Short mmCIF file of C-alpha atoms in Angstrom, two decimals:
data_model
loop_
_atom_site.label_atom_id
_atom_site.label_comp_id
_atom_site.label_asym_id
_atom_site.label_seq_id
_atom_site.Cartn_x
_atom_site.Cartn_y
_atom_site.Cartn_z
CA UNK A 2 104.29 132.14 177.47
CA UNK A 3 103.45 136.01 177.51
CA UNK A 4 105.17 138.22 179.77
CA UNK A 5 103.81 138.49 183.49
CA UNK A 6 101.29 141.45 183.11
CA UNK A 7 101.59 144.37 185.50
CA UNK A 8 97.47 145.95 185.44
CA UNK A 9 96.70 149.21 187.64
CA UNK A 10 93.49 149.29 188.81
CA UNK A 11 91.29 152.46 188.90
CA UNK A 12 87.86 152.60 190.63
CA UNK A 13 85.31 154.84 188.95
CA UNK A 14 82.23 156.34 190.49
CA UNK A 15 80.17 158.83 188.34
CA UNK A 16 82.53 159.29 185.54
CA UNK A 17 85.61 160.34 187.93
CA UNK A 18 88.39 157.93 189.37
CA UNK A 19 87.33 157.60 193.16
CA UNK A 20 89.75 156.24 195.79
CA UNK A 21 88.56 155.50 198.91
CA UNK A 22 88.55 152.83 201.67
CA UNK A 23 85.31 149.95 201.78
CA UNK A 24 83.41 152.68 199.79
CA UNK A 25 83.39 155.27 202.64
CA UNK A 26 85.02 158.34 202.38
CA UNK A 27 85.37 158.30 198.45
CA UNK A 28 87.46 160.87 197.35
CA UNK A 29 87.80 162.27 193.47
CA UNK A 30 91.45 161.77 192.40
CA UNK A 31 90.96 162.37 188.60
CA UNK A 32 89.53 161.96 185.25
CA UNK A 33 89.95 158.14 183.85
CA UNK A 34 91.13 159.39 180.52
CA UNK A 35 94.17 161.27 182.22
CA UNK A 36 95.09 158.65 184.70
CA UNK A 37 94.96 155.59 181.87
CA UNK A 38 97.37 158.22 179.90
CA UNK A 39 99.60 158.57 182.58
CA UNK A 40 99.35 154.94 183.78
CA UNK A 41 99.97 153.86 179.90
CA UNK A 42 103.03 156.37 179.72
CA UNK A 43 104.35 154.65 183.04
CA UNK A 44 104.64 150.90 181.35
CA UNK A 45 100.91 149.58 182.62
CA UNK A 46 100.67 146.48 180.87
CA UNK A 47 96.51 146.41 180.62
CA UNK A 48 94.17 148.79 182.60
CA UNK A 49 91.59 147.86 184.43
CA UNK A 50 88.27 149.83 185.84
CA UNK A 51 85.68 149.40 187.93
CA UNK A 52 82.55 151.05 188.27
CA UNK A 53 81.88 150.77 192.07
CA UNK A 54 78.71 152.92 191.71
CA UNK A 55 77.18 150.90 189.36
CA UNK A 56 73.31 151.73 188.79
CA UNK A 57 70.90 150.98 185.38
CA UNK A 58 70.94 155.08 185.90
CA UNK A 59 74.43 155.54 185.67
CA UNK A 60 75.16 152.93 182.31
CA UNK A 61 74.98 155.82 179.69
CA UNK A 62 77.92 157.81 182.62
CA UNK A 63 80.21 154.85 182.21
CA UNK A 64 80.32 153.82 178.42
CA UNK A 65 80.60 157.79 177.67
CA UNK A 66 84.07 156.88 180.01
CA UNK A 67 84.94 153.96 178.09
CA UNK A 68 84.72 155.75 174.82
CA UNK A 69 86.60 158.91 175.92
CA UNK A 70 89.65 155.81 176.97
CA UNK A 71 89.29 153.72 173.94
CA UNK A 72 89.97 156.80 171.93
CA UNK A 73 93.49 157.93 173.61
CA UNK A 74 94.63 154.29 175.23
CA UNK A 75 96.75 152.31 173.16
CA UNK A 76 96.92 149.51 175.29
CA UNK A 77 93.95 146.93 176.10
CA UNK A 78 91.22 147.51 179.11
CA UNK A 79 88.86 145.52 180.71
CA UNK A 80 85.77 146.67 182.45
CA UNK A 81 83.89 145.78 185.34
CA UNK A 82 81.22 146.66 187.65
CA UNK A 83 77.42 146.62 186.63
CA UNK A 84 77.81 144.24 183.82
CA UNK A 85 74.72 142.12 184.32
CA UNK A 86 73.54 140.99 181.15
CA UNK A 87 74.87 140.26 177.29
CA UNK A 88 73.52 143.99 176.50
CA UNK A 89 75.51 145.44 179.06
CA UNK A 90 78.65 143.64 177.68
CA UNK A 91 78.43 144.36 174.42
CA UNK A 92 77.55 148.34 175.38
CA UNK A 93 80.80 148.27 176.72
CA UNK A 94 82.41 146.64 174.28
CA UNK A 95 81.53 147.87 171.46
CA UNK A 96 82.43 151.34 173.00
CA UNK A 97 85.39 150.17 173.25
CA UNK A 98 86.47 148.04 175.71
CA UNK A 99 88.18 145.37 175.00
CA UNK A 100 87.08 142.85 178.07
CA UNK A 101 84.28 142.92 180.56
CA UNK A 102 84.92 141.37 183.93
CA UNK A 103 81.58 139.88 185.50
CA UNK A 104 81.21 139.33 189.18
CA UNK A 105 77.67 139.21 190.62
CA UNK A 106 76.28 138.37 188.04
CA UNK A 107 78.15 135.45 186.88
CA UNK A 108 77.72 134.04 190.22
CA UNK A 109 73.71 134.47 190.16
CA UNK A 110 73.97 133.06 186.34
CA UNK A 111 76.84 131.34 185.13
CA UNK A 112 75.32 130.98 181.73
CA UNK A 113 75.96 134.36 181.17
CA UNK A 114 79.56 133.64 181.01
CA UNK A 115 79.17 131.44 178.21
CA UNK A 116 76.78 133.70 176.42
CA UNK A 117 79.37 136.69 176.40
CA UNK A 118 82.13 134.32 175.31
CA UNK A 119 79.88 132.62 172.54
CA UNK A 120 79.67 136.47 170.94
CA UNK A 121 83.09 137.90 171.47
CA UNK A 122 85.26 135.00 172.76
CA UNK A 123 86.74 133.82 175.84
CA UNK A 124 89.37 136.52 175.62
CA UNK A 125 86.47 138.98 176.50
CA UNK A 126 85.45 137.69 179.47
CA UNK A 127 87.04 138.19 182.69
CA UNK A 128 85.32 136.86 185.68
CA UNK A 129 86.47 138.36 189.04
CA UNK A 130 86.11 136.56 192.38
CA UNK A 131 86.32 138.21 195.93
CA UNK A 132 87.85 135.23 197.61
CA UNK A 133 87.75 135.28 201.68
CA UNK A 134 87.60 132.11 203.94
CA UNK A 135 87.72 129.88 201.56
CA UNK A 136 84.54 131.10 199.79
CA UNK A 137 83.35 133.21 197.23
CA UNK A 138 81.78 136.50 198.06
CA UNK A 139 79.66 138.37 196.18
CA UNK A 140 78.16 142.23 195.88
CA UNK A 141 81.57 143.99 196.32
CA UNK A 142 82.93 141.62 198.90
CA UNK A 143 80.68 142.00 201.19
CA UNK A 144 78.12 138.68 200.86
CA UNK A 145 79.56 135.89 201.98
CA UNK A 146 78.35 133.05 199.44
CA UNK A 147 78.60 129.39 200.05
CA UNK A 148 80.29 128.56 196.96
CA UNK A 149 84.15 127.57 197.48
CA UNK A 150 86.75 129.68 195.64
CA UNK A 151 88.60 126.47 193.66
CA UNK A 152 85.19 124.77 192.37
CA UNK A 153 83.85 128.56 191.28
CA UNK A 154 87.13 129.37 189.13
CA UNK A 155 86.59 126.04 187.70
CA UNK A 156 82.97 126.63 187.34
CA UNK A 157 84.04 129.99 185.73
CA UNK A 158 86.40 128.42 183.20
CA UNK A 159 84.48 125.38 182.37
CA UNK A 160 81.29 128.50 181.03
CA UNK A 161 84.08 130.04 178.92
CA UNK A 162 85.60 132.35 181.00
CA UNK A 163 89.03 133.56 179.43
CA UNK A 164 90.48 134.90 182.40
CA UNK A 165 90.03 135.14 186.70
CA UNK A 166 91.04 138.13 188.21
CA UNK A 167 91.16 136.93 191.60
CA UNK A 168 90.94 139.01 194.79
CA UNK A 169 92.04 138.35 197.94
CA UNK A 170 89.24 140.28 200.55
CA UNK A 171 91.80 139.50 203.55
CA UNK A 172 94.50 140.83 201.89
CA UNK A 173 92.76 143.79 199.57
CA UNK A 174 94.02 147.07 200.65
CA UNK A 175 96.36 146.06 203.46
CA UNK A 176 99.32 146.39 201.57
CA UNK A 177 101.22 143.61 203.55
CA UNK A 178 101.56 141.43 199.91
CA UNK A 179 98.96 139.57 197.73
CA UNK A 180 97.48 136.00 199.54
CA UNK A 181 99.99 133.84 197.29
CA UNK A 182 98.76 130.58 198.89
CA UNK A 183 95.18 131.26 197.53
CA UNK A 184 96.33 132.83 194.16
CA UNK A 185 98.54 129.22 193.69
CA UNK A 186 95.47 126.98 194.61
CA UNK A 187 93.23 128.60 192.05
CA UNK A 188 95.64 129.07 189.29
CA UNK A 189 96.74 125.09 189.95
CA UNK A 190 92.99 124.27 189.38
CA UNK A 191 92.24 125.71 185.78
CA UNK A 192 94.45 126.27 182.48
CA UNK A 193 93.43 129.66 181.94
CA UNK A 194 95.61 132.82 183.27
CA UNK A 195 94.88 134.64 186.61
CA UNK A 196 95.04 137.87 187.43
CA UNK A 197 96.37 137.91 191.35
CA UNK A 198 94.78 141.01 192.98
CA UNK A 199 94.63 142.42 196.92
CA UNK A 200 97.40 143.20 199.27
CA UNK A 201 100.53 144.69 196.63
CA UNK A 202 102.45 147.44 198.58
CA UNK A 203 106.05 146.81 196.94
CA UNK A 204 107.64 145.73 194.17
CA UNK A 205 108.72 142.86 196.18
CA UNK A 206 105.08 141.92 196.86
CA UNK A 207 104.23 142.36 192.88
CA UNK A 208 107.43 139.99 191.80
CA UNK A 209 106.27 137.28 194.19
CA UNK A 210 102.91 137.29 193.26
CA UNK A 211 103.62 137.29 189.38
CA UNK A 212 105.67 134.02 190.27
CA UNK A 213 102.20 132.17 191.34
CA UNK A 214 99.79 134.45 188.23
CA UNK A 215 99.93 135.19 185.21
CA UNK A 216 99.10 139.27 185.90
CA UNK A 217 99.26 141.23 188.94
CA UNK A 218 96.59 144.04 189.80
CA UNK A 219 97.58 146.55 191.37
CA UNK A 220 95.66 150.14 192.95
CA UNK A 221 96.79 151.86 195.88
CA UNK A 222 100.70 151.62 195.78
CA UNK A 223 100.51 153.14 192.52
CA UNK A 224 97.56 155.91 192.94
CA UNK A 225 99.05 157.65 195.66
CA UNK A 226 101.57 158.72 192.80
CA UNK A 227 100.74 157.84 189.44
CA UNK A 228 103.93 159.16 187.90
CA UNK A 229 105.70 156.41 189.78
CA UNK A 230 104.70 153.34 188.18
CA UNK A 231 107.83 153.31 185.63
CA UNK A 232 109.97 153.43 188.55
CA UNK A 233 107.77 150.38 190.26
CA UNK A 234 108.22 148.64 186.86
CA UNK A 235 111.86 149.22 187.04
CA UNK A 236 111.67 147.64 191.03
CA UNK A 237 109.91 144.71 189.78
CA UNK A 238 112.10 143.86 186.53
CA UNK A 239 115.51 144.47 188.72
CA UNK A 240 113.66 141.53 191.01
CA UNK A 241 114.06 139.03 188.31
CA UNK A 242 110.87 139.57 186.68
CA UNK A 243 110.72 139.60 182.60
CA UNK A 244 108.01 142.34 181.89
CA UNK A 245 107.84 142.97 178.55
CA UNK A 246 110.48 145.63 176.99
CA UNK A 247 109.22 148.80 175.48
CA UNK A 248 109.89 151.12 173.00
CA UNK A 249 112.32 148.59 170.70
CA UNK A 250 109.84 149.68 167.66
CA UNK B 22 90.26 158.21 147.94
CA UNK B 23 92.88 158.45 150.98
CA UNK B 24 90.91 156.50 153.52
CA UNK B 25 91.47 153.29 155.62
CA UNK B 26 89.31 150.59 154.86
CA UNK B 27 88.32 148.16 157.90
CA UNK B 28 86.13 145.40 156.64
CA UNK B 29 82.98 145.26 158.32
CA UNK B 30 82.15 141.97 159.11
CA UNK B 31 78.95 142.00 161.44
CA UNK B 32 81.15 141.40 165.31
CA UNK B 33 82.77 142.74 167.42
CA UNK B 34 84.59 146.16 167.95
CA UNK B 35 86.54 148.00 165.11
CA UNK B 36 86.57 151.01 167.35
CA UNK B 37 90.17 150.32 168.46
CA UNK B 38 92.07 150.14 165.17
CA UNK B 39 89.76 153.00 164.29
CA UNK B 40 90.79 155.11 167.19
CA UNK B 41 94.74 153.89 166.44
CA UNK B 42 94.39 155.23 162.71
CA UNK B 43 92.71 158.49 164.41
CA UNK B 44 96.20 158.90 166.74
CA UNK B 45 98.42 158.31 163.35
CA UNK B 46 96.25 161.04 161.51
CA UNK B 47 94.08 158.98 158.90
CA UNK B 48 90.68 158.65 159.05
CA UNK B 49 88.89 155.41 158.23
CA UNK B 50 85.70 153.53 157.20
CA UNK B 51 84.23 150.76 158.59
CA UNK B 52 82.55 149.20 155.54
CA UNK B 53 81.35 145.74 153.64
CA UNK B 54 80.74 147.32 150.00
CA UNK B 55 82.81 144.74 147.73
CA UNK B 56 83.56 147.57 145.35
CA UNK B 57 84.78 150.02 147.89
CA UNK B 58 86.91 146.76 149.74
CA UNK B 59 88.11 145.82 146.13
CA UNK B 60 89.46 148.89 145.41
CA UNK B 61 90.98 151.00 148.22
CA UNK B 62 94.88 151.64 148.70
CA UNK B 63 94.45 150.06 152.13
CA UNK B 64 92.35 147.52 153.62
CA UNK B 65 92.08 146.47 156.89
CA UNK B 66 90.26 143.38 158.15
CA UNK B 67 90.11 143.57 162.12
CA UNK B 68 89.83 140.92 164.23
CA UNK B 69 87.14 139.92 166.87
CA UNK B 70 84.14 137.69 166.52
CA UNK B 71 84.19 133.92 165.75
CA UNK B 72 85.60 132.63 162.28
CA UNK B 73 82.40 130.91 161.45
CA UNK B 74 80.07 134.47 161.68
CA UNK B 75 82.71 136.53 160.16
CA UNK B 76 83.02 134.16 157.07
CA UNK B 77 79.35 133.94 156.43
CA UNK B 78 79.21 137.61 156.36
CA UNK B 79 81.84 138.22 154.28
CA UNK B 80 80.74 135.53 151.72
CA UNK B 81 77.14 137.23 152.09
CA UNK B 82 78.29 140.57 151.27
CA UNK B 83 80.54 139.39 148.65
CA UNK B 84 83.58 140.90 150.24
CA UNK B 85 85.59 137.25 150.39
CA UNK B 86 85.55 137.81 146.50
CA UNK B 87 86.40 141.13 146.69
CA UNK B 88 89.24 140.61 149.58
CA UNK B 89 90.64 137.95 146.95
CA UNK B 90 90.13 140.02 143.78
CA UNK B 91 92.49 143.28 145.89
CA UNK B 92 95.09 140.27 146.61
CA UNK B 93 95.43 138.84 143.03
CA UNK B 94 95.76 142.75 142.06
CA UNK B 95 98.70 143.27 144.71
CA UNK B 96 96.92 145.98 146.91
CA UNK B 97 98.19 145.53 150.39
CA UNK B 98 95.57 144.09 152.71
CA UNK B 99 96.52 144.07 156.32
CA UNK B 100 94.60 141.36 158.61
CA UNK B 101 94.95 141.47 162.22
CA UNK B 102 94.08 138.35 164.90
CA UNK B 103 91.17 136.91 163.78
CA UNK B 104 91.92 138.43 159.97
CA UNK B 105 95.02 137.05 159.86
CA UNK B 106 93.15 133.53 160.63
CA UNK B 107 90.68 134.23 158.25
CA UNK B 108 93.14 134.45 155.42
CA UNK B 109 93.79 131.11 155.51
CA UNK B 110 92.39 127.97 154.03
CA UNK B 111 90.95 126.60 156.97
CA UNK B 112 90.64 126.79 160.65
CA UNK B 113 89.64 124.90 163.45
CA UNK B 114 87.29 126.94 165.52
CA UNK B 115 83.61 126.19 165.36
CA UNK B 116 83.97 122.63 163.94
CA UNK B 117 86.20 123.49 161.25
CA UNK B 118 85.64 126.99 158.84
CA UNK B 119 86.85 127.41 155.27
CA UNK B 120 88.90 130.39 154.90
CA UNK B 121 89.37 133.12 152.58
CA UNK B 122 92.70 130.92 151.16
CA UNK B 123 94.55 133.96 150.09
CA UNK B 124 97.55 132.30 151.40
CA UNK B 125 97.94 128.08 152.20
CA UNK B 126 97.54 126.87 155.46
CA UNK B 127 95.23 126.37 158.32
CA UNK B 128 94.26 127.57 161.55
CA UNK B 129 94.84 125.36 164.84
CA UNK B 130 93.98 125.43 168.12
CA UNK B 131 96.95 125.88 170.60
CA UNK B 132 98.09 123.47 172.71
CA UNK B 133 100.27 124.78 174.80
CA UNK B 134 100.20 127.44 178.04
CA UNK B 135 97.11 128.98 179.25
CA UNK B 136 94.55 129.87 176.88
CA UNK B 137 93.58 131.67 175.70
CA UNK B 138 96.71 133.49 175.35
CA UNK B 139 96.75 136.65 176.53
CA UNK B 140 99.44 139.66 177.40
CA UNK B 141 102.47 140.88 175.74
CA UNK B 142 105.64 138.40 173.36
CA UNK B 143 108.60 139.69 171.79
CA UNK B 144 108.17 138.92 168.18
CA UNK B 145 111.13 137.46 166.59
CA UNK B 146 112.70 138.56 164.71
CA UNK B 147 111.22 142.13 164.87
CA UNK B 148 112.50 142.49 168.63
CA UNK B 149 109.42 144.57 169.89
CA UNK B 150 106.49 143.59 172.13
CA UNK B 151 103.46 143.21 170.81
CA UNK B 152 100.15 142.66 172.65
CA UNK B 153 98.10 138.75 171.79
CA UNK B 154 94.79 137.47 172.84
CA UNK B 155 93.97 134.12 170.98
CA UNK B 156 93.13 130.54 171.41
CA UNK B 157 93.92 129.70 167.68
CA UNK B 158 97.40 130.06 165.83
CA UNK B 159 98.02 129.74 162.09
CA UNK B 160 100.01 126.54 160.90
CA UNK B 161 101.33 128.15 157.28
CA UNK B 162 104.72 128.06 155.10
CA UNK B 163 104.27 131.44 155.05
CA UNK B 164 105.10 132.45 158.41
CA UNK B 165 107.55 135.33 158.96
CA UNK B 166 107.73 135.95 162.62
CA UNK B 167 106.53 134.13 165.83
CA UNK B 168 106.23 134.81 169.42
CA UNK B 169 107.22 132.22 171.90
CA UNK B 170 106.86 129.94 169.12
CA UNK B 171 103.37 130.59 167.52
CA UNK B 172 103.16 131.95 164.63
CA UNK B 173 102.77 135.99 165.36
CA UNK B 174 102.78 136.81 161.15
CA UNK B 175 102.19 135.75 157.76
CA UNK B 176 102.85 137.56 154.79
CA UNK B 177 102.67 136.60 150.97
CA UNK B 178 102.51 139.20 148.32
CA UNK B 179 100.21 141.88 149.23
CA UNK B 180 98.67 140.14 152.13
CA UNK B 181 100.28 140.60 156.05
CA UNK B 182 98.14 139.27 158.75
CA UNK B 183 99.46 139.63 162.23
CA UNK B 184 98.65 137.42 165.07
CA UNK B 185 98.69 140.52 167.74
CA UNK B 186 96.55 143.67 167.85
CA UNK B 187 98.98 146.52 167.00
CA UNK B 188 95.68 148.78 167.76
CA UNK B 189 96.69 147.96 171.35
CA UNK B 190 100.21 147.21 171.57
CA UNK B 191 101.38 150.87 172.53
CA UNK B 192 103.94 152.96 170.75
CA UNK B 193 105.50 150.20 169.16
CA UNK B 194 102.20 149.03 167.67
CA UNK B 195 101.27 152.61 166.66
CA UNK B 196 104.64 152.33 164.98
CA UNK B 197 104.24 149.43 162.95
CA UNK B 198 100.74 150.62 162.37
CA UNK B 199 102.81 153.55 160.80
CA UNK B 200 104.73 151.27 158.55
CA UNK B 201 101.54 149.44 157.12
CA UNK B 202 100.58 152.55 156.15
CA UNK B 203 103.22 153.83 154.85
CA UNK B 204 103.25 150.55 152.28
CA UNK B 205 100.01 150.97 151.08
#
């Protein structure tokens, strides 16, 4: 098996890293390419970013981002938000992403899935669900659906999906630990690796969830000070976890 | 002529291993000319895309023949992931592929963990991490290092395919980027 993956998360809004809470207040913490450098310096495993202002408008703003990352980053990213069609995909990854991570859209059209995969493989395609009482939810989180979580992720993988990065809307920003009962239940249910994401505010939190997933996602513990993240890597391998070693060469 | 070749072969995103050369301080071309792939110091075939697509392009191009033609005349061709795979005499994906059969061996699906396989191994017995994302793992004699068990390279002669992307395995993939280049 890989090692467990450790994956900061950085929200992007008009070409700028945004942080803010439920989309209100949104506040400009940085340019994408220097946060993936620092976050790359600091151990990340994989980056992820989402554009959470994603418009048809706003497509040419966010592959000019993912261009200006796949130039400096050395390590892979995956990017979500607005990817609603095979032409979106491949705009973003032939600029150089190296996944795209569907939400929405998959939901609406599962085929779609399958169509990205067919053209750049499974390993391209992430497909993120906002989990919350038992059910998926759709446009940010904020839609309840009435498709069940489990049958979705199998859904998901069964299209070709290579990955689910799988949020927890209970636990997402309450920094109180990821929703490991949920993360379990999902990853039990399909053969391909999960991404646990929502609720990480120690390394504690991170170590139990990458017992239960194959990656952990995590955003606010490690914006509020992005030079930390070695030192949360350090937290997490001292807990027993075997993140990969770097720098052997 | 001092520049990278990466084999065009019709998928996918050679932007990455471009962008890697870019940080080491070669510039590269991204190109399917048989004469230009026959001939340069270094070639690189990149890998995404399926095996089946990126065959029949390079057989329509002619660059199998001219991928084959650099190997019998020792100049150092460098696959990576999916151009490892493709070196190979056959592989499983899409109901079975012929290869380019530079070295023997075939291409299987894997059968164990999640896949596809994705995230960081220590390849032994190099001792660095390297970065993987596969569903299909060479089966060859010619294996020289592995990664939990799957084969992570091949080498014979001129030809080293590895089963990670080095493009996007950090400083210790820019560094054995470093070392390919510094063979060719």
């Amino acid at each position: 098996m890989p090692r467990p993956r450790l994956i900061p998360c950085l929200d992007v809004a008009h070409g700028r890293v945004v942080k803010g809470v439920s989309f209100v207040g949104l506040r400009d913490v940085g340019d994408p390419v220097e946060l993936a450098t620092h976050y790359s310096n600091g151990g990340a495993d994989e980056l992820v970013f989402l554009d959470i202002a994603a418009t048809p408008e706003e497509a040419a703003t966010m592959t000019a981002v993912v261009a200006r990352v796949a130039e400096v980053l050395s390590i892979p990213f995956t990017v979500g938000g607005g990817v609603r069609s095979v032409d979106d995909a491949s705009r973003i990854i032939e600029s150089g992403a190296d996944r795209v991570s569907l939400n929405s859209a998959a939901l609406a059209d599962p085929s779609l899935i399958t169509k990205i995969a067919t053209r750049y493989g499974s390993q391209a395609v992430v497909v993120a669900i906002d989990a919350g009482e038992g059910v998926v939810h759709s446009h940010g989180g904020r839609v309840a659906t009435q498709v069940a979580t489990v049958p979705w992720a199998q859904r998901a993988a069964e299209c070709g999906a290579g990955e689910i990065l799988l949020t927890s809307i209970r636990q997402d920003g309450r920094r109180s630990g990821y929703d490991l009962e949920l993360t379990r239940a999902v990853r039990d249910a399909i053969a391909i690796p999960v991404i646990a994401s929502g609720g990480a505010g120690s390394a504690a939190h991170v170590a139990e969830a990458l017992a239960v997933a194959d990656a952990a996602l995590v955003a606010s513990i490690v914006h509020e000070n992005p030079e930390g993240l070695a030192g949360l890597r350090d937290e997490i391998i001292n807990l027993g976890v075997a993140l990969r070693p770097i720098g052997v060469r | 002529m001092n520049e990278v070749v990466v084999v065009d072969y019709g998928a996918g995103n050679t932007r990455s291993v471009r962008a890697a050369l870019r940080r080491l301080g070669r510039e590269s071309v991204v190109l399917s000319d048989p004469r230009a792939i026959e001939e340069a110091p270094l070639v690189i075939l990149p890998g995404v895309g399926s095996a089946r697509s990126a065959m029949a392009h390079l057989r329509a191009t002619g660059a199998d023949e001219a991928l084959r033609a650099r190997f019998a005349a020792g100049r150092f061709t460098l696959g990576i992931c999916l151009g490892l795979q493709l070196a190979l005499e056959f592989s499983e994906e899409d109901d079975g592929v012929e290869g380019l059969g530079l070295l023997s061996g075939r291409v299987e699906r894997l059968r164990e963990g999640r896949i596809p396989r994705l995230g960081w191994s220590v390849v032994e017995p190099w001792g660095a991490a390297y970065y993987f994302a596969h569903s299909y793992a060479a089966v060859s004699d010619d294996v020289v290092a592995t990664a939990d068990g799957v084969a992570a390279a091949i080498e014979r002669d001129a030809f080293l395919g590895v089963q990670f992307h080095p493009e996007k395995s950090g400083p210790d993939g820019a560094a054995f980027l470093e070392r390919c280049l510094a063979r060719a």
